[in-house]
Structure formats: structure tokens, C-alpha cells
């Protein structure tokens, strides 16, 4: 089955270009488009896409607000922010509020297609140029009360969290820790439950923010 994609962007030409690019790939199906956040939310609920490519700054309902509404109602839908903003604050806010990833509009075509596939598979994706900014921002305001949080996790769960903070897939984590992928999935679910988080992206952000990424 192809990955169903919804495009949400207020620039018609940009949407057209992305649509033409992705339609060349038989692994993707563009199921709809929207020109603003409110329309994007409505279309997402109607179409239930696997992935939403969402602009950040739009008139009316912003991409961030639209993303939050979509992930609340459609937790299985991955929302990727696709924006020109290179502000670390926009990045961290989007990830904390449920975005599966954060990409810049100057992205290479091949990287975009791989990012969509990874997001559809449940993996977080962040533009390489933004990763350092994310880490620097969280380290600057790092919560030093990390020890109690660390004690909630087993040693294996802590190792899994470190791998997630590096952006590793379940397969990579399984190989690095010499365990089965099914075991990694169990560790991830335990981390989510113990720390009251909802996604792998939030685990990675949480790990860096609380100094649990090493």
C-alpha cells in the first residue's frame, strides 16, 4: 500500500512542486491538499493520511496549531513540519507538541522522500542542520533534576533512550544493544508509559532536555 500524504501549505506553487515531485514515486499517494491550517485539519480528519506535510507559518490557524489538533484526533498520522524557519524555538515547540519531524524547504528531494518513509514508519526526522540547534537550546536550559527521572527507567531502557536521542531506528537499536526488535519496541513503550510521553520524538527531546542522552 502506498503512503497516503496530505499537503498543507498556503503557497500554491510550492504545493504543486511537492505534489509533482512525490507523484513520481509509486510508494506515495497524494490524497489531498489544503491552503491553510483550518482546511488542513478538516482534510486530515476526512482523509486520514499516513503523513501530513505541514507549513509552519500560515494565516489564520498556524501550522503549529493545526498540527496539535491533528495529532490529538489522529495519533497514527505523522505530521512533518516543512518550513523556512530555522529558529530553534520553532523546532523545539513543534516537537514538544507532537510533530513527528521538522524539515526545511530547501531540503533535497531524495532526503524528503526518505524522511516521509521514516515518518510513516514511526521514526522521528529532523533536518540535519537543525539538530545541533536543538541540542544547544536544550543544553542551555537543561533541567539538572534528572536523577529522579533516571531512576524510573531500567538500565536497558536508559540505553534505549540514548539510542533514540541519536535518532536511531528500532533495527539500529536492536543491533547496537544485541536484542530483538520486539524487545526494543517493549522498551520504547515502557519509556513512554513511565515518563508520560506519547512519541519517539518526545522521548528524544526529553532525553536531551534532561541530560539523559549519554
Short mmCIF file of N, CA and C in Angstrom, two decimals, residues 14-195:
data_model
loop_
_atom_site.label_atom_id
_atom_site.label_comp_id
_atom_site.label_asym_id
_atom_site.label_seq_id
_atom_site.Cartn_x
_atom_site.Cartn_y
_atom_site.Cartn_z
N UNK A 14 4.35 26.12 -4.41
CA UNK A 14 5.17 25.19 -3.64
C UNK A 14 4.44 23.85 -3.50
N UNK A 15 3.14 23.90 -3.20
CA UNK A 15 2.36 22.66 -3.10
C UNK A 15 2.40 21.89 -4.41
N UNK A 16 2.27 22.61 -5.52
CA UNK A 16 2.27 21.97 -6.83
C UNK A 16 3.59 21.28 -7.10
N UNK A 17 4.69 21.95 -6.73
CA UNK A 17 6.00 21.37 -6.94
C UNK A 17 6.22 20.12 -6.12
N UNK A 18 5.81 20.16 -4.85
CA UNK A 18 5.95 18.98 -3.99
C UNK A 18 5.08 17.84 -4.50
N UNK A 19 3.85 18.18 -4.92
CA UNK A 19 2.95 17.14 -5.43
C UNK A 19 3.56 16.45 -6.66
N UNK A 20 4.06 17.25 -7.60
CA UNK A 20 4.65 16.67 -8.81
C UNK A 20 5.86 15.81 -8.48
N UNK A 21 6.66 16.26 -7.52
CA UNK A 21 7.84 15.50 -7.12
C UNK A 21 7.45 14.15 -6.52
N UNK A 22 6.51 14.16 -5.59
CA UNK A 22 6.15 12.94 -4.87
C UNK A 22 5.33 11.98 -5.72
N UNK A 23 4.56 12.51 -6.66
CA UNK A 23 3.74 11.65 -7.50
C UNK A 23 4.58 10.76 -8.42
N UNK A 24 5.82 11.11 -8.62
CA UNK A 24 6.71 10.29 -9.44
C UNK A 24 7.06 8.98 -8.75
N UNK A 25 6.88 8.96 -7.44
CA UNK A 25 7.26 7.79 -6.65
C UNK A 25 6.02 6.92 -6.40
N UNK A 26 6.00 5.69 -6.89
CA UNK A 26 4.82 4.82 -6.70
C UNK A 26 4.56 4.45 -5.25
N UNK A 27 5.52 4.74 -4.37
CA UNK A 27 5.33 4.43 -2.95
C UNK A 27 4.47 5.47 -2.25
N UNK A 28 4.19 6.59 -2.95
CA UNK A 28 3.41 7.68 -2.36
C UNK A 28 2.10 7.89 -3.09
N UNK A 29 1.09 8.34 -2.35
CA UNK A 29 -0.18 8.74 -2.94
C UNK A 29 -0.61 10.07 -2.31
N UNK A 30 -0.70 11.12 -3.11
CA UNK A 30 -1.17 12.42 -2.62
C UNK A 30 -2.69 12.35 -2.54
N UNK A 31 -3.23 12.28 -1.33
CA UNK A 31 -4.68 12.11 -1.18
C UNK A 31 -5.42 13.43 -1.08
N UNK A 32 -4.69 14.54 -0.86
CA UNK A 32 -5.36 15.83 -0.76
C UNK A 32 -4.40 16.96 -0.50
N UNK A 33 -4.94 18.19 -0.60
CA UNK A 33 -4.17 19.40 -0.35
C UNK A 33 -5.04 20.38 0.44
N UNK A 34 -4.38 21.30 1.12
CA UNK A 34 -5.08 22.36 1.84
C UNK A 34 -4.21 23.61 1.81
N UNK A 35 -4.85 24.77 1.78
CA UNK A 35 -4.12 26.03 1.67
C UNK A 35 -3.99 26.79 2.98
N UNK A 36 -4.56 26.25 4.05
CA UNK A 36 -4.41 26.88 5.37
C UNK A 36 -4.59 25.82 6.46
N UNK A 37 -4.30 26.22 7.69
CA UNK A 37 -4.33 25.27 8.79
C UNK A 37 -5.70 24.68 9.07
N UNK A 38 -6.72 25.52 9.05
CA UNK A 38 -8.07 25.04 9.35
C UNK A 38 -8.54 24.02 8.32
N UNK A 39 -8.30 24.34 7.06
CA UNK A 39 -8.66 23.41 6.00
C UNK A 39 -7.84 22.13 6.12
N UNK A 40 -6.58 22.27 6.54
CA UNK A 40 -5.73 21.10 6.71
C UNK A 40 -6.27 20.15 7.76
N UNK A 41 -6.76 20.70 8.87
CA UNK A 41 -7.34 19.87 9.93
C UNK A 41 -8.57 19.14 9.41
N UNK A 42 -9.43 19.85 8.70
CA UNK A 42 -10.65 19.23 8.16
C UNK A 42 -10.32 18.12 7.18
N UNK A 43 -9.36 18.40 6.30
CA UNK A 43 -8.99 17.40 5.29
C UNK A 43 -8.33 16.19 5.93
N UNK A 44 -7.54 16.42 6.95
CA UNK A 44 -6.89 15.31 7.65
C UNK A 44 -7.92 14.38 8.27
N UNK A 45 -8.94 14.95 8.90
CA UNK A 45 -9.97 14.13 9.54
C UNK A 45 -10.77 13.35 8.49
N UNK A 46 -10.97 13.96 7.32
CA UNK A 46 -11.73 13.29 6.26
C UNK A 46 -10.92 12.17 5.61
N UNK A 47 -9.64 12.47 5.34
CA UNK A 47 -8.83 11.58 4.52
C UNK A 47 -7.97 10.60 5.31
N UNK A 48 -7.70 10.93 6.57
CA UNK A 48 -6.86 10.09 7.44
C UNK A 48 -5.57 9.66 6.75
N UNK A 49 -4.73 10.61 6.39
CA UNK A 49 -3.46 10.29 5.72
C UNK A 49 -2.47 9.65 6.67
N UNK A 50 -1.47 9.01 6.09
CA UNK A 50 -0.38 8.46 6.91
C UNK A 50 0.58 9.57 7.33
N UNK A 51 0.80 10.53 6.42
CA UNK A 51 1.74 11.63 6.67
C UNK A 51 1.12 12.94 6.21
N UNK A 52 1.29 13.99 7.02
CA UNK A 52 0.89 15.34 6.64
C UNK A 52 2.16 16.19 6.54
N UNK A 53 2.38 16.81 5.38
CA UNK A 53 3.47 17.77 5.24
C UNK A 53 2.86 19.15 5.50
N UNK A 54 3.26 19.79 6.59
CA UNK A 54 2.59 20.98 7.09
C UNK A 54 3.53 22.19 7.14
N UNK A 55 3.13 23.28 6.51
CA UNK A 55 3.87 24.53 6.62
C UNK A 55 3.70 25.07 8.04
N UNK A 56 4.67 25.79 8.54
CA UNK A 56 4.61 26.30 9.90
C UNK A 56 3.84 27.60 9.99
N UNK A 57 4.19 28.55 9.13
CA UNK A 57 3.60 29.89 9.21
C UNK A 57 2.54 30.09 8.13
N UNK A 58 1.28 30.10 8.56
CA UNK A 58 0.16 30.33 7.66
C UNK A 58 -0.83 31.28 8.32
N UNK A 59 -1.55 32.03 7.51
CA UNK A 59 -2.55 32.97 8.04
C UNK A 59 -3.67 32.19 8.72
N UNK A 60 -4.30 32.81 9.71
CA UNK A 60 -5.38 32.14 10.42
C UNK A 60 -4.82 31.13 11.39
N UNK A 61 -5.25 29.89 11.26
CA UNK A 61 -4.75 28.82 12.11
C UNK A 61 -3.35 28.44 11.65
N UNK A 62 -2.38 28.60 12.53
CA UNK A 62 -0.99 28.32 12.15
C UNK A 62 -0.75 26.83 11.96
N UNK A 63 0.37 26.51 11.33
CA UNK A 63 0.72 25.11 11.15
C UNK A 63 0.90 24.40 12.48
N UNK A 64 1.47 25.10 13.47
CA UNK A 64 1.68 24.50 14.78
C UNK A 64 0.35 24.16 15.44
N UNK A 65 -0.61 25.09 15.38
CA UNK A 65 -1.93 24.86 15.98
C UNK A 65 -2.67 23.73 15.25
N UNK A 66 -2.57 23.74 13.92
CA UNK A 66 -3.22 22.70 13.13
C UNK A 66 -2.61 21.34 13.44
N UNK A 67 -1.28 21.31 13.56
CA UNK A 67 -0.60 20.06 13.87
C UNK A 67 -1.08 19.48 15.19
N UNK A 68 -1.23 20.32 16.21
CA UNK A 68 -1.67 19.85 17.51
C UNK A 68 -3.07 19.23 17.44
N UNK A 69 -3.95 19.86 16.68
CA UNK A 69 -5.32 19.34 16.55
C UNK A 69 -5.32 18.00 15.81
N UNK A 70 -4.46 17.89 14.81
CA UNK A 70 -4.41 16.65 14.04
C UNK A 70 -3.87 15.50 14.88
N UNK A 71 -2.78 15.72 15.61
CA UNK A 71 -2.18 14.62 16.38
C UNK A 71 -3.08 14.21 17.55
N UNK A 72 -3.90 15.14 18.04
CA UNK A 72 -4.83 14.79 19.12
C UNK A 72 -5.91 13.85 18.61
N UNK A 73 -6.44 14.13 17.42
CA UNK A 73 -7.52 13.32 16.86
C UNK A 73 -7.03 12.13 16.07
N UNK A 74 -5.85 12.24 15.48
CA UNK A 74 -5.31 11.18 14.62
C UNK A 74 -3.90 10.82 15.07
N UNK A 75 -3.76 10.13 16.19
CA UNK A 75 -2.43 9.84 16.73
C UNK A 75 -1.56 8.98 15.82
N UNK A 76 -2.18 8.26 14.88
CA UNK A 76 -1.39 7.41 13.98
C UNK A 76 -0.90 8.17 12.75
N UNK A 77 -1.36 9.42 12.59
CA UNK A 77 -0.91 10.24 11.46
C UNK A 77 0.35 10.99 11.85
N UNK A 78 1.38 10.89 11.04
CA UNK A 78 2.64 11.60 11.29
C UNK A 78 2.58 12.99 10.64
N UNK A 79 2.83 14.02 11.43
CA UNK A 79 2.87 15.38 10.90
C UNK A 79 4.32 15.83 10.80
N UNK A 80 4.75 16.15 9.59
CA UNK A 80 6.09 16.67 9.37
C UNK A 80 5.98 18.16 9.06
N UNK A 81 6.62 18.98 9.87
CA UNK A 81 6.65 20.41 9.59
C UNK A 81 7.64 20.64 8.45
N UNK A 82 7.21 21.35 7.42
CA UNK A 82 8.05 21.66 6.27
C UNK A 82 8.06 23.17 6.13
N UNK A 83 9.14 23.82 6.54
CA UNK A 83 9.13 25.26 6.74
C UNK A 83 10.45 25.92 6.33
N UNK A 84 10.43 27.25 6.29
CA UNK A 84 11.66 28.00 6.05
C UNK A 84 12.29 28.45 7.36
N UNK A 85 11.57 28.27 8.46
CA UNK A 85 12.06 28.75 9.76
C UNK A 85 13.18 27.87 10.29
N UNK A 86 14.31 28.50 10.57
CA UNK A 86 15.44 27.80 11.16
C UNK A 86 15.62 28.19 12.63
N UNK A 87 14.54 28.70 13.24
CA UNK A 87 14.58 29.09 14.64
C UNK A 87 14.50 27.85 15.53
N UNK A 88 15.43 27.74 16.46
CA UNK A 88 15.46 26.58 17.36
C UNK A 88 14.19 26.51 18.20
N UNK A 89 13.63 27.67 18.54
CA UNK A 89 12.41 27.68 19.35
C UNK A 89 11.24 27.08 18.59
N UNK A 90 11.12 27.39 17.29
CA UNK A 90 10.05 26.80 16.48
C UNK A 90 10.22 25.28 16.41
N UNK A 91 11.45 24.84 16.25
CA UNK A 91 11.74 23.42 16.19
C UNK A 91 11.34 22.71 17.48
N UNK A 92 11.81 23.21 18.61
CA UNK A 92 11.53 22.54 19.88
C UNK A 92 10.05 22.57 20.22
N UNK A 93 9.38 23.69 19.91
CA UNK A 93 7.94 23.78 20.19
C UNK A 93 7.17 22.77 19.36
N UNK A 94 7.53 22.65 18.09
CA UNK A 94 6.84 21.69 17.22
C UNK A 94 7.02 20.26 17.72
N UNK A 95 8.23 19.89 18.08
CA UNK A 95 8.50 18.53 18.53
C UNK A 95 7.83 18.24 19.86
N UNK A 96 7.86 19.20 20.77
CA UNK A 96 7.24 19.00 22.08
C UNK A 96 5.73 18.82 21.97
N UNK A 97 5.14 19.40 20.94
CA UNK A 97 3.69 19.37 20.80
C UNK A 97 3.19 18.30 19.84
N UNK A 98 4.07 17.40 19.44
CA UNK A 98 3.61 16.23 18.72
C UNK A 98 4.05 16.04 17.29
N UNK A 99 4.82 16.97 16.72
CA UNK A 99 5.28 16.79 15.34
C UNK A 99 6.21 15.58 15.26
N UNK A 100 6.07 14.79 14.21
CA UNK A 100 6.94 13.63 14.01
C UNK A 100 8.31 14.06 13.49
N UNK A 101 8.36 15.27 12.88
CA UNK A 101 9.63 15.73 12.37
C UNK A 101 9.59 17.19 11.96
N UNK A 102 10.76 17.71 11.60
CA UNK A 102 10.90 19.13 11.26
C UNK A 102 11.90 19.23 10.12
N UNK A 103 11.41 19.66 8.95
CA UNK A 103 12.24 19.74 7.76
C UNK A 103 12.23 21.15 7.20
N UNK A 104 13.30 21.51 6.52
CA UNK A 104 13.39 22.83 5.90
C UNK A 104 13.05 22.74 4.42
N UNK A 105 12.49 23.83 3.87
CA UNK A 105 12.01 23.80 2.49
C UNK A 105 13.13 23.75 1.46
N UNK A 106 14.36 23.94 1.88
CA UNK A 106 15.48 23.81 0.94
C UNK A 106 16.01 22.37 0.91
N UNK A 107 15.21 21.45 1.41
CA UNK A 107 15.60 20.04 1.51
C UNK A 107 15.81 19.42 0.13
N UNK A 108 16.76 18.49 0.05
CA UNK A 108 16.98 17.75 -1.18
C UNK A 108 15.83 16.76 -1.40
N UNK A 109 15.48 16.54 -2.66
CA UNK A 109 14.34 15.68 -2.99
C UNK A 109 14.50 14.27 -2.39
N UNK A 110 15.68 13.70 -2.51
CA UNK A 110 15.90 12.34 -2.01
C UNK A 110 15.75 12.28 -0.49
N UNK A 111 16.23 13.31 0.19
CA UNK A 111 16.12 13.34 1.65
C UNK A 111 14.66 13.44 2.05
N UNK A 112 13.88 14.22 1.31
CA UNK A 112 12.46 14.38 1.62
C UNK A 112 11.73 13.04 1.50
N UNK A 113 11.98 12.31 0.42
CA UNK A 113 11.29 11.03 0.24
C UNK A 113 11.67 10.05 1.34
N UNK A 114 12.93 10.03 1.73
CA UNK A 114 13.35 9.14 2.81
C UNK A 114 12.74 9.57 4.14
N UNK A 115 12.63 10.88 4.36
CA UNK A 115 12.05 11.40 5.60
C UNK A 115 10.58 10.99 5.71
N UNK A 116 9.86 11.06 4.61
CA UNK A 116 8.45 10.67 4.61
C UNK A 116 8.31 9.19 4.95
N UNK A 117 9.15 8.36 4.37
CA UNK A 117 9.10 6.93 4.64
C UNK A 117 9.41 6.63 6.11
N UNK A 118 10.41 7.31 6.64
CA UNK A 118 10.78 7.10 8.04
C UNK A 118 9.66 7.55 8.97
N UNK A 119 9.06 8.70 8.66
CA UNK A 119 7.98 9.21 9.49
C UNK A 119 6.78 8.27 9.47
N UNK A 120 6.46 7.75 8.30
CA UNK A 120 5.35 6.81 8.17
C UNK A 120 5.60 5.53 8.96
N UNK A 121 6.89 5.20 9.13
CA UNK A 121 7.26 4.00 9.88
C UNK A 121 7.36 4.27 11.38
N UNK A 122 7.09 5.51 11.78
CA UNK A 122 7.10 5.85 13.20
C UNK A 122 8.39 6.45 13.72
N UNK A 123 9.32 6.75 12.82
CA UNK A 123 10.61 7.29 13.25
C UNK A 123 10.61 8.82 13.19
N UNK A 124 11.32 9.48 14.11
CA UNK A 124 11.44 10.94 14.06
C UNK A 124 12.41 11.37 12.98
N UNK A 125 12.15 12.50 12.35
CA UNK A 125 13.06 13.02 11.33
C UNK A 125 13.26 14.52 11.55
N UNK A 126 14.50 14.94 11.61
CA UNK A 126 14.83 16.34 11.83
C UNK A 126 15.90 16.75 10.82
N UNK A 127 15.73 17.90 10.21
CA UNK A 127 16.72 18.40 9.26
C UNK A 127 18.09 18.41 9.93
N UNK A 128 19.09 17.89 9.23
CA UNK A 128 20.42 17.77 9.81
C UNK A 128 20.95 19.11 10.32
N UNK A 129 20.66 20.18 9.60
CA UNK A 129 21.16 21.49 10.00
C UNK A 129 20.50 22.01 11.28
N UNK A 130 19.38 21.38 11.68
CA UNK A 130 18.66 21.84 12.88
C UNK A 130 19.01 21.04 14.12
N UNK A 131 19.63 19.89 13.95
CA UNK A 131 19.90 19.01 15.09
C UNK A 131 20.79 19.68 16.13
N UNK A 132 21.86 20.32 15.68
CA UNK A 132 22.77 20.98 16.62
C UNK A 132 22.07 22.10 17.38
N UNK A 133 21.19 22.84 16.69
CA UNK A 133 20.45 23.92 17.35
C UNK A 133 19.53 23.37 18.43
N UNK A 134 18.93 22.23 18.15
CA UNK A 134 18.05 21.60 19.13
C UNK A 134 18.82 21.22 20.38
N UNK A 135 19.95 20.57 20.19
CA UNK A 135 20.76 20.13 21.32
C UNK A 135 21.27 21.33 22.12
N UNK A 136 21.75 22.36 21.43
CA UNK A 136 22.28 23.55 22.13
C UNK A 136 21.20 24.23 22.95
N UNK A 137 20.00 24.33 22.41
CA UNK A 137 18.94 25.01 23.15
C UNK A 137 18.56 24.25 24.40
N UNK A 138 18.45 22.93 24.29
CA UNK A 138 18.06 22.15 25.44
C UNK A 138 19.17 22.10 26.49
N UNK A 139 20.42 22.06 26.02
CA UNK A 139 21.51 22.04 26.99
C UNK A 139 21.58 23.36 27.75
N UNK A 140 21.25 24.45 27.08
CA UNK A 140 21.29 25.77 27.72
C UNK A 140 20.31 25.86 28.88
N UNK A 141 19.16 25.21 28.74
CA UNK A 141 18.16 25.26 29.80
C UNK A 141 17.96 23.90 30.44
N UNK A 142 19.01 23.11 30.46
CA UNK A 142 18.90 21.73 30.93
C UNK A 142 18.45 21.65 32.37
N UNK A 143 17.51 20.76 32.60
CA UNK A 143 16.99 20.53 33.94
C UNK A 143 17.96 19.62 34.70
N UNK A 144 18.53 20.11 35.76
CA UNK A 144 19.52 19.34 36.50
C UNK A 144 18.89 18.29 37.41
N UNK A 145 17.56 18.33 37.56
CA UNK A 145 16.89 17.36 38.42
C UNK A 145 16.59 16.09 37.64
N UNK A 146 17.60 15.58 36.96
CA UNK A 146 17.38 14.43 36.09
C UNK A 146 17.49 13.10 36.81
N UNK A 147 18.17 13.08 37.94
CA UNK A 147 18.40 11.82 38.63
C UNK A 147 17.11 11.07 38.97
N UNK A 148 16.09 11.73 39.56
CA UNK A 148 14.84 11.01 39.86
C UNK A 148 14.22 10.41 38.61
N UNK A 149 14.28 11.10 37.48
CA UNK A 149 13.72 10.58 36.23
C UNK A 149 14.51 9.36 35.78
N UNK A 150 15.82 9.43 35.93
CA UNK A 150 16.68 8.33 35.51
C UNK A 150 16.34 7.06 36.29
N UNK A 151 15.97 7.23 37.58
CA UNK A 151 15.68 6.08 38.42
C UNK A 151 14.40 5.37 38.02
N UNK A 152 13.53 6.04 37.26
CA UNK A 152 12.29 5.40 36.82
C UNK A 152 12.55 4.32 35.78
N UNK A 153 13.68 4.42 35.09
CA UNK A 153 13.97 3.54 33.97
C UNK A 153 14.97 2.45 34.35
N UNK A 154 14.81 1.29 33.73
CA UNK A 154 15.79 0.22 33.91
C UNK A 154 17.04 0.57 33.13
N UNK A 155 18.17 -0.08 33.43
CA UNK A 155 19.40 0.20 32.67
C UNK A 155 19.20 0.02 31.17
N UNK A 156 18.45 -1.01 30.76
CA UNK A 156 18.23 -1.26 29.34
C UNK A 156 17.36 -0.17 28.72
N UNK A 157 16.38 0.31 29.47
CA UNK A 157 15.53 1.39 28.99
C UNK A 157 16.32 2.68 28.83
N UNK A 158 17.28 2.91 29.74
CA UNK A 158 18.12 4.10 29.62
C UNK A 158 19.00 4.01 28.38
N UNK A 159 19.53 2.82 28.10
CA UNK A 159 20.34 2.62 26.90
C UNK A 159 19.49 2.85 25.64
N UNK A 160 18.26 2.38 25.68
CA UNK A 160 17.35 2.58 24.55
C UNK A 160 17.07 4.05 24.35
N UNK A 161 16.90 4.78 25.44
CA UNK A 161 16.63 6.22 25.35
C UNK A 161 17.82 6.95 24.71
N UNK A 162 19.03 6.57 25.06
CA UNK A 162 20.22 7.19 24.48
C UNK A 162 20.23 6.97 22.97
N UNK A 163 19.88 5.76 22.56
CA UNK A 163 19.84 5.46 21.12
C UNK A 163 18.76 6.29 20.42
N UNK A 164 17.61 6.43 21.05
CA UNK A 164 16.53 7.23 20.47
C UNK A 164 16.95 8.68 20.33
N UNK A 165 17.70 9.18 21.30
CA UNK A 165 18.17 10.56 21.24
C UNK A 165 19.13 10.77 20.08
N UNK A 166 19.77 9.69 19.62
CA UNK A 166 20.66 9.78 18.45
C UNK A 166 19.88 9.65 17.16
N UNK A 167 18.57 9.39 17.27
CA UNK A 167 17.75 9.25 16.07
C UNK A 167 17.79 7.88 15.44
N UNK A 168 18.20 6.86 16.20
CA UNK A 168 18.33 5.51 15.65
C UNK A 168 16.96 4.84 15.49
N UNK A 169 16.84 3.99 14.48
CA UNK A 169 15.62 3.22 14.26
C UNK A 169 15.61 2.01 15.19
N UNK A 170 14.47 1.32 15.28
CA UNK A 170 14.38 0.12 16.11
C UNK A 170 15.41 -0.93 15.67
N UNK A 171 15.59 -1.06 14.37
CA UNK A 171 16.54 -2.04 13.85
C UNK A 171 17.97 -1.69 14.29
N UNK A 172 18.31 -0.41 14.22
CA UNK A 172 19.65 0.01 14.63
C UNK A 172 19.86 -0.17 16.12
N UNK A 173 18.82 0.14 16.90
CA UNK A 173 18.91 -0.03 18.36
C UNK A 173 19.09 -1.50 18.71
N UNK A 174 18.30 -2.35 18.04
CA UNK A 174 18.39 -3.79 18.30
C UNK A 174 19.80 -4.31 18.01
N UNK A 175 20.38 -3.83 16.90
CA UNK A 175 21.72 -4.26 16.54
C UNK A 175 22.75 -3.75 17.56
N UNK A 176 22.63 -2.51 17.95
CA UNK A 176 23.60 -1.92 18.89
C UNK A 176 23.52 -2.54 20.29
N UNK A 177 22.30 -2.90 20.71
CA UNK A 177 22.12 -3.45 22.05
C UNK A 177 22.09 -4.98 22.06
N UNK A 178 22.18 -5.57 20.86
CA UNK A 178 22.18 -7.02 20.71
C UNK A 178 20.91 -7.65 21.30
N UNK A 179 19.77 -7.09 20.91
CA UNK A 179 18.48 -7.62 21.34
C UNK A 179 17.56 -7.69 20.13
N UNK A 180 16.40 -8.31 20.29
CA UNK A 180 15.43 -8.41 19.20
C UNK A 180 14.69 -7.08 19.04
N UNK A 181 14.22 -6.82 17.82
CA UNK A 181 13.45 -5.59 17.58
C UNK A 181 12.20 -5.55 18.45
N UNK A 182 11.59 -6.71 18.67
CA UNK A 182 10.39 -6.76 19.52
C UNK A 182 10.71 -6.31 20.94
N UNK A 183 11.92 -6.62 21.39
CA UNK A 183 12.34 -6.18 22.73
C UNK A 183 12.51 -4.67 22.77
N UNK A 184 13.06 -4.12 21.70
CA UNK A 184 13.23 -2.66 21.62
C UNK A 184 11.86 -1.98 21.69
N UNK A 185 10.90 -2.52 20.97
CA UNK A 185 9.54 -1.94 20.98
C UNK A 185 8.95 -1.94 22.39
N UNK A 186 9.21 -3.01 23.13
CA UNK A 186 8.72 -3.09 24.51
C UNK A 186 9.39 -2.02 25.37
N UNK A 187 10.72 -1.86 25.21
CA UNK A 187 11.43 -0.83 25.97
C UNK A 187 10.88 0.56 25.66
N UNK A 188 10.62 0.83 24.37
CA UNK A 188 10.10 2.14 23.97
C UNK A 188 8.73 2.38 24.62
N UNK A 189 7.86 1.37 24.59
CA UNK A 189 6.54 1.52 25.20
C UNK A 189 6.65 1.74 26.71
N UNK A 190 7.60 1.07 27.36
CA UNK A 190 7.79 1.26 28.80
C UNK A 190 8.26 2.68 29.11
N UNK A 191 9.16 3.20 28.28
CA UNK A 191 9.66 4.56 28.48
C UNK A 191 8.52 5.56 28.33
N UNK A 192 7.72 5.38 27.29
CA UNK A 192 6.58 6.28 27.05
C UNK A 192 5.65 6.29 28.27
N UNK A 193 5.36 5.11 28.77
CA UNK A 193 4.44 4.99 29.89
C UNK A 193 5.01 5.60 31.18
N UNK A 194 6.27 5.28 31.48
CA UNK A 194 6.88 5.75 32.72
C UNK A 194 7.07 7.27 32.75
N UNK A 195 7.36 7.86 31.58
CA UNK A 195 7.64 9.29 31.54
C UNK A 195 6.45 10.10 31.02
#
